Coordinates of C-alpha atoms and ligand atoms in Angstrom, one line a residue:
X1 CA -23.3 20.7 -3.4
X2 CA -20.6 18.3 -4.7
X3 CA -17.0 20.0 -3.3
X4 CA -14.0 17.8 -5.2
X5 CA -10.4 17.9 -3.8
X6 CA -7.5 16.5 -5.7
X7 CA -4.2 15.5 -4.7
X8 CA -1.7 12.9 -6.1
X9 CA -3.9 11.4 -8.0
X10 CA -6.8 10.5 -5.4
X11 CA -10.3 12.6 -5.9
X12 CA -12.3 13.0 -2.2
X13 CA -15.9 13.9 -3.5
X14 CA -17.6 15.1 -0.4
X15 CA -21.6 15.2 -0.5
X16 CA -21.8 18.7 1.5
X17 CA -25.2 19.3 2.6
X18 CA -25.3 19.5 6.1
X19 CA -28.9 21.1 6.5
X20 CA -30.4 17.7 5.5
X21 CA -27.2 15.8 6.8
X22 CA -26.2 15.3 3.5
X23 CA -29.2 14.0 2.1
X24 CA -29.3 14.0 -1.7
X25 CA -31.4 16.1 -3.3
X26 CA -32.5 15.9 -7.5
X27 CA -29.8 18.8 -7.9
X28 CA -27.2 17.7 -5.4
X29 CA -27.9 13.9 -7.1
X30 CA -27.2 15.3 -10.6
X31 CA -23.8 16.8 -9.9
X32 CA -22.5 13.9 -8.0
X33 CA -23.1 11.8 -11.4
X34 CA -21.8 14.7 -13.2
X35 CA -18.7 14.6 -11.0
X36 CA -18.4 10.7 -11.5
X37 CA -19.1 10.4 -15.1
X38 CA -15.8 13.1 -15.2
X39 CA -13.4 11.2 -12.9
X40 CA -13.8 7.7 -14.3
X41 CA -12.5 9.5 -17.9
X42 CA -9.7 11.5 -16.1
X43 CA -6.6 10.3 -16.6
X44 CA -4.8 12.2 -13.6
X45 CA -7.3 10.5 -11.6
X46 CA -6.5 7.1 -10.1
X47 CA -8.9 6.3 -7.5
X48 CA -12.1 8.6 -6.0
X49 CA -13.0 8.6 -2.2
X50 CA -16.9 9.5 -1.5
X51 CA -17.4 10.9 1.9
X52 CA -19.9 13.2 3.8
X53 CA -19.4 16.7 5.2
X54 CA -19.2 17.9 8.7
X55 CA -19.3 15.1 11.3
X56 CA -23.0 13.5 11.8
X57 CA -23.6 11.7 8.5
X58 CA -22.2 10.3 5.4
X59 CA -25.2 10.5 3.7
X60 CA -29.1 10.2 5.3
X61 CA -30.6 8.9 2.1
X62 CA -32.2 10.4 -0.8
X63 CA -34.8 13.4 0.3
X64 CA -37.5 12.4 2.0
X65 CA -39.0 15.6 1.4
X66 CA -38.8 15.6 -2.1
X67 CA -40.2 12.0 -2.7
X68 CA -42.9 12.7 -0.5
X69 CA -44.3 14.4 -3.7
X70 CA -43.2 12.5 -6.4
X71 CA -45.8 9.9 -8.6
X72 CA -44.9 6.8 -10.5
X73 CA -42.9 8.2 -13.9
X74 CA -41.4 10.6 -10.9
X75 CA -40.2 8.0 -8.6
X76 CA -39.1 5.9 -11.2
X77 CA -36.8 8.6 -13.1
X78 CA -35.4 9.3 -9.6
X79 CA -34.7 5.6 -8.6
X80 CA -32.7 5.9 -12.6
X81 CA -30.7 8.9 -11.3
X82 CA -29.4 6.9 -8.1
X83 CA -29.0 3.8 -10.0
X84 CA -26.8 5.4 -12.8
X85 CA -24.4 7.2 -9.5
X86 CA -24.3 3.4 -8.2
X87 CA -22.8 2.0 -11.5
X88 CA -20.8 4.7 -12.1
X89 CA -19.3 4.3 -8.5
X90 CA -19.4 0.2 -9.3
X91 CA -17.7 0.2 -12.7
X92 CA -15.9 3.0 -13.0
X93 CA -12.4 1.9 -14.3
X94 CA -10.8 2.5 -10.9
X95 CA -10.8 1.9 -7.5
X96 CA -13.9 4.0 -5.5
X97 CA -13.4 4.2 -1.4
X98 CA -16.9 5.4 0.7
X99 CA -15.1 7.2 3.7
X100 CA -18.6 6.1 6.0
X101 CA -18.0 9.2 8.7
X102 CA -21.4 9.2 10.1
X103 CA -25.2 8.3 9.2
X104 CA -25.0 6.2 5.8
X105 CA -28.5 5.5 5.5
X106 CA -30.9 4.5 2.6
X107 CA -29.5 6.0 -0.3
X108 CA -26.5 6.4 1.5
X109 CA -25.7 3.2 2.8
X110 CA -26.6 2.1 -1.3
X111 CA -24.0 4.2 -2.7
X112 CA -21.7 3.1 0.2
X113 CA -22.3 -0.3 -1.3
X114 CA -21.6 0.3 -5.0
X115 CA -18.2 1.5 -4.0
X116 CA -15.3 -1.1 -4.2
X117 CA -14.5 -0.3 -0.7
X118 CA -16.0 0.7 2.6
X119 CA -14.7 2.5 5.5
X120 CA -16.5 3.5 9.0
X121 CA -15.7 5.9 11.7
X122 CA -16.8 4.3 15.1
X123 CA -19.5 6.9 14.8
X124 CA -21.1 5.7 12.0
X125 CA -24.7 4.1 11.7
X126 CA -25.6 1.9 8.3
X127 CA -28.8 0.6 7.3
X128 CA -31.8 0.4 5.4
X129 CA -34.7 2.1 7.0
X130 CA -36.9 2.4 3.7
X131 CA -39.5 -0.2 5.2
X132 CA -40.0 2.7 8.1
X133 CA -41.6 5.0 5.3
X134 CA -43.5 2.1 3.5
X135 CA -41.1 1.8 0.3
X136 CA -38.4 -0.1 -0.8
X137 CA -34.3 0.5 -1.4
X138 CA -34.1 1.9 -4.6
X139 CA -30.8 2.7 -5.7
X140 CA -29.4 -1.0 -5.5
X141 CA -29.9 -1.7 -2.1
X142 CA -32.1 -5.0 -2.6
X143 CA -29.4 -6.6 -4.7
X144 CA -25.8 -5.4 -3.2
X145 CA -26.6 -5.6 0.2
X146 CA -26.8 -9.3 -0.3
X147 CA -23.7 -9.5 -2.3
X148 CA -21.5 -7.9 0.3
X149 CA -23.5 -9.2 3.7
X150 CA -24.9 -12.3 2.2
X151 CA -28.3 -12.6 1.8
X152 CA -29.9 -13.9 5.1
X153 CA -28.4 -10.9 6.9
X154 CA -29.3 -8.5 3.5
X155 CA -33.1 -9.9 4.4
X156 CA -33.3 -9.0 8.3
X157 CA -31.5 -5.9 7.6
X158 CA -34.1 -4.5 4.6
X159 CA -37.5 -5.9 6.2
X160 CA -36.9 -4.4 9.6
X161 CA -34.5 -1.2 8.6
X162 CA -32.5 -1.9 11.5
X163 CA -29.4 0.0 11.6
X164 CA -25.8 -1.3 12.8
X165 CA -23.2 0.6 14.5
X166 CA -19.7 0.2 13.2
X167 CA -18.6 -2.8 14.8
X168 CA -21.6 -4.6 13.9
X169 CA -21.3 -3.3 10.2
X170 CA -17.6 -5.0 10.9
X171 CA -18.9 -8.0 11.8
X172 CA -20.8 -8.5 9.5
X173 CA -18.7 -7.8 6.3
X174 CA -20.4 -4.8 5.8
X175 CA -17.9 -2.6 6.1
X176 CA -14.0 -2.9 5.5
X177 CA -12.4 -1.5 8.5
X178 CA -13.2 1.3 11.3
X179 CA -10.9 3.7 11.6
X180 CA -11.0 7.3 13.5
X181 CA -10.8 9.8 11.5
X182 CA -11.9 7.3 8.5
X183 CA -11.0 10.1 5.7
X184 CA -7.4 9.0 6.9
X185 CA -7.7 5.5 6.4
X186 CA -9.3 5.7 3.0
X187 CA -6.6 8.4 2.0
X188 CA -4.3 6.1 3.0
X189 CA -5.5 3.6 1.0
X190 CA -6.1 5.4 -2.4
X191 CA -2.2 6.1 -1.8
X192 CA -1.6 2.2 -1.7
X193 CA -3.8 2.2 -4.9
X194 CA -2.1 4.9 -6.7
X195 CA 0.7 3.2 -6.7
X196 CA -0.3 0.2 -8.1
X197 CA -0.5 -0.4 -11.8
X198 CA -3.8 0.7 -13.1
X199 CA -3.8 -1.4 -15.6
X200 CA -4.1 -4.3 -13.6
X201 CA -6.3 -2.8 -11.0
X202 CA -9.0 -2.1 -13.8
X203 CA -8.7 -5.5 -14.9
X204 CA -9.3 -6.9 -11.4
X205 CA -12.6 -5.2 -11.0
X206 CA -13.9 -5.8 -14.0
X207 CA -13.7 -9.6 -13.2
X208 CA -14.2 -9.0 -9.4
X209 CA -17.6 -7.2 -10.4
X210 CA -18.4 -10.9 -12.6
X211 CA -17.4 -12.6 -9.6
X212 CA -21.2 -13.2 -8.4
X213 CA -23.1 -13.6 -11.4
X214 CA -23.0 -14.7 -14.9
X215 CA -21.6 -18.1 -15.5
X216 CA -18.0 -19.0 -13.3
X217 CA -17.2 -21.1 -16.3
X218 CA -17.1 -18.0 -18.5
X219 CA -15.7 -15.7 -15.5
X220 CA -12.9 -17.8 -14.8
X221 CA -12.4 -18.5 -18.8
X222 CA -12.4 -14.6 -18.9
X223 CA -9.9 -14.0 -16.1
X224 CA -7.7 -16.7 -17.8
X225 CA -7.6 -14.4 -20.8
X226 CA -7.1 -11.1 -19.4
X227 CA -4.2 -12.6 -17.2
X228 CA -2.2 -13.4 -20.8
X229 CA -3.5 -10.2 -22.1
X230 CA -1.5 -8.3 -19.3
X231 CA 1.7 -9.5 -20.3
X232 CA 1.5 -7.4 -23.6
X233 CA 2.1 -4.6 -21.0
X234 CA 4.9 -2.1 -20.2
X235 CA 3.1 -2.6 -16.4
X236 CA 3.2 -6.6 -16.2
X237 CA 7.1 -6.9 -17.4
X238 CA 8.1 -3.8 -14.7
X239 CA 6.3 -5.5 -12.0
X240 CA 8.0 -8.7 -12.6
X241 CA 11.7 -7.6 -13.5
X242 CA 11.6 -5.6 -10.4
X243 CA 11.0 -8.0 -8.3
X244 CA 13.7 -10.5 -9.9
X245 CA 16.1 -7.5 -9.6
X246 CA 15.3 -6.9 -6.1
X247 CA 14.1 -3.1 -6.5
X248 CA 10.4 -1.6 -6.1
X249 CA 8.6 -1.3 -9.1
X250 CA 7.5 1.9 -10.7
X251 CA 4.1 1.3 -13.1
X252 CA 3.0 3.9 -15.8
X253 CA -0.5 2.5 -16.4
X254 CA 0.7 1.0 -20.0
Ligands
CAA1 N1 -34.3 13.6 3.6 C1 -34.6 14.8 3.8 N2 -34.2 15.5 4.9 C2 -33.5 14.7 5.8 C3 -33.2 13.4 5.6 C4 -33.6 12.8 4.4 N3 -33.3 11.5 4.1 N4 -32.5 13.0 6.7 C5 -32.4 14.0 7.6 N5 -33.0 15.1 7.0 C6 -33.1 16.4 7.6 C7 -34.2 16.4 8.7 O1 -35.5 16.6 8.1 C8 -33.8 17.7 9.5 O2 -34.2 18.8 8.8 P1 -35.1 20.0 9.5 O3 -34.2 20.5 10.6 O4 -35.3 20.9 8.4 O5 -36.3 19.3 10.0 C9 -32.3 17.6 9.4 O6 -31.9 16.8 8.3 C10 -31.6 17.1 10.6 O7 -32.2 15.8 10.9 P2 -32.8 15.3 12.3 O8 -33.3 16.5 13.0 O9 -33.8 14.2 12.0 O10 -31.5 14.8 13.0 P3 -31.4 13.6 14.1 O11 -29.9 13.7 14.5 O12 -32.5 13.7 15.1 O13 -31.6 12.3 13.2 C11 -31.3 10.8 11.3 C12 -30.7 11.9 12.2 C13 -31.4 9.5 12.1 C14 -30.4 10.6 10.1 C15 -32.7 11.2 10.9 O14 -32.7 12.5 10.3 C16 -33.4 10.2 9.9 O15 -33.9 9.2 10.3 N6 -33.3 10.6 8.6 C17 -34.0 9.8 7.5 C18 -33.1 8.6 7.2 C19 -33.8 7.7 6.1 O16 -34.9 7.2 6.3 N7 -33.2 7.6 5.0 C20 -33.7 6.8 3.9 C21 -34.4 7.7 2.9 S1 -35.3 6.8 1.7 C22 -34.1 6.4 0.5 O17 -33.0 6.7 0.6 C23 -34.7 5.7 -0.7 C24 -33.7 5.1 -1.5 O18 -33.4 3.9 -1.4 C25 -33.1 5.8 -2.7

């Protein structure tokens, strides 16, 4: 199951489903879209935190059990399910946090990827083992790992389904900071995010997400536009007389 907390503003979906350490299930799949497709239209909601339950993993993948059965239309409509949670998480008109507290592997370590941001607890183990049981990454694994990591490391990461510890993942870029317990440091966070104007923080990923693809002429003309755009905004004027009157700034998203 999907459990949901909310509190000023900030939505912690955890993935509880300890007997598989957290592995994700067709059912347990389903309702974490269902979840997202609900928070990226809520209003109340500012930004959503995606952690694990219990203290070993974040999330081990999708089932190995269940797609030990599955055939081609089957495997397919599966990869589709894991894909649509990825873009969701990606493109949602907010900020989304992965609060990595454990194994984050497969699946897991994908949807950590389609966040905006990533957190690990020192205990946490990333990586792409899918080689190990003679598939691929399936839920955007191929493709963002090499957009976060760069691809040389994306390559010896997805041919040999080695995983990294924290500091490694660190090192490497793949994750944003390590932090014990990490729910704290991605609560902590969302809070800094909450604050800010939404407005403006939905504008910034939308062009951060163009960032690597498409053509920089366009993205850059694009930015240049959306930056102008802004200024029609109760948000942009408050943020700027506030700081020429020398007093914090209080957005209201319009
Ligand atoms: N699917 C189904 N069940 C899983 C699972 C998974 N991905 N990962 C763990 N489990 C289950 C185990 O089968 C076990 O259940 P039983 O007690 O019923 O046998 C239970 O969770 C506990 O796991 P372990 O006994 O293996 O615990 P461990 O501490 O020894 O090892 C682990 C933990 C390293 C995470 C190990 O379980 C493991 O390697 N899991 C598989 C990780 C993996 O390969 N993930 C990628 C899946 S493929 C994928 O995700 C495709 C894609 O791109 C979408």
């Amino acid at each position: 199951m999907i459990r949901v907390d909310r509190a000023d503003a900030v939505a912690v979906l955890t993935v509880d489903r300890q007997e598989a350490m957290n592995a994700l299930d067709v059912a347990t799949l389903a309702e974490l879209r269902d979840r997202l497709r609900a928070l990226a239209d809520d209003e109340e909601t500012r930004v959503v935190i995606l952690t694990g339950a219990g203290e070993k993993a974040f999330v081990a993948g999708a089932d190995i059990k269940y797609m030990s059965g599955l055939g081609v239309d089957e495997a397919k409509a599966w990869g589709a399910l894991g894909h649509g949670v990825g873009r969701l998480l990606e493109t949602m008109p907010k900020p989304t946090i992965a609060a990595v507290n454990g194994f984050a592997l497969g699946g897991g370590c994908e949807l950590a990827l389609a966040c905006d941001i990533r957190y690990a607890a020192s205990s946490a183990k990333l990586g792409q083992p899918e080689v190990n049981l003679g598939i691929i990454p399936g839920w955007g694994g191929t493709q963002r790992l090499a957009r976060v990591c760069g691809l040389g490391i994306a390559k010896e990461l997805i041919f040999t389904g080695r995983l990294v510890d924290a500091d490694e993942a660190l090192r490497i870029g793949l994750v944003n900071g390590v932090h014990d317990p990490v729910l704290d440091r991605a609560r902590e966070t969302a809070a800094l995010l909450a604050a800010k104007s939404r407005l403006a923080l939905r504008a910034m990923k939308e062009l951060a997400n163009r960032a690597l693809g498409g053509e920089h002429a366009r993205n850059l003309e694009a930015e240049s536009d959306v930056f102008g755009e802004l200024f029609a905004g109760e948000d942009a004027r408050e943020g700027l007389v506030a700081f020429v009157e020398r007093r914090e700034a209080k957005f209201v998203g319009r």
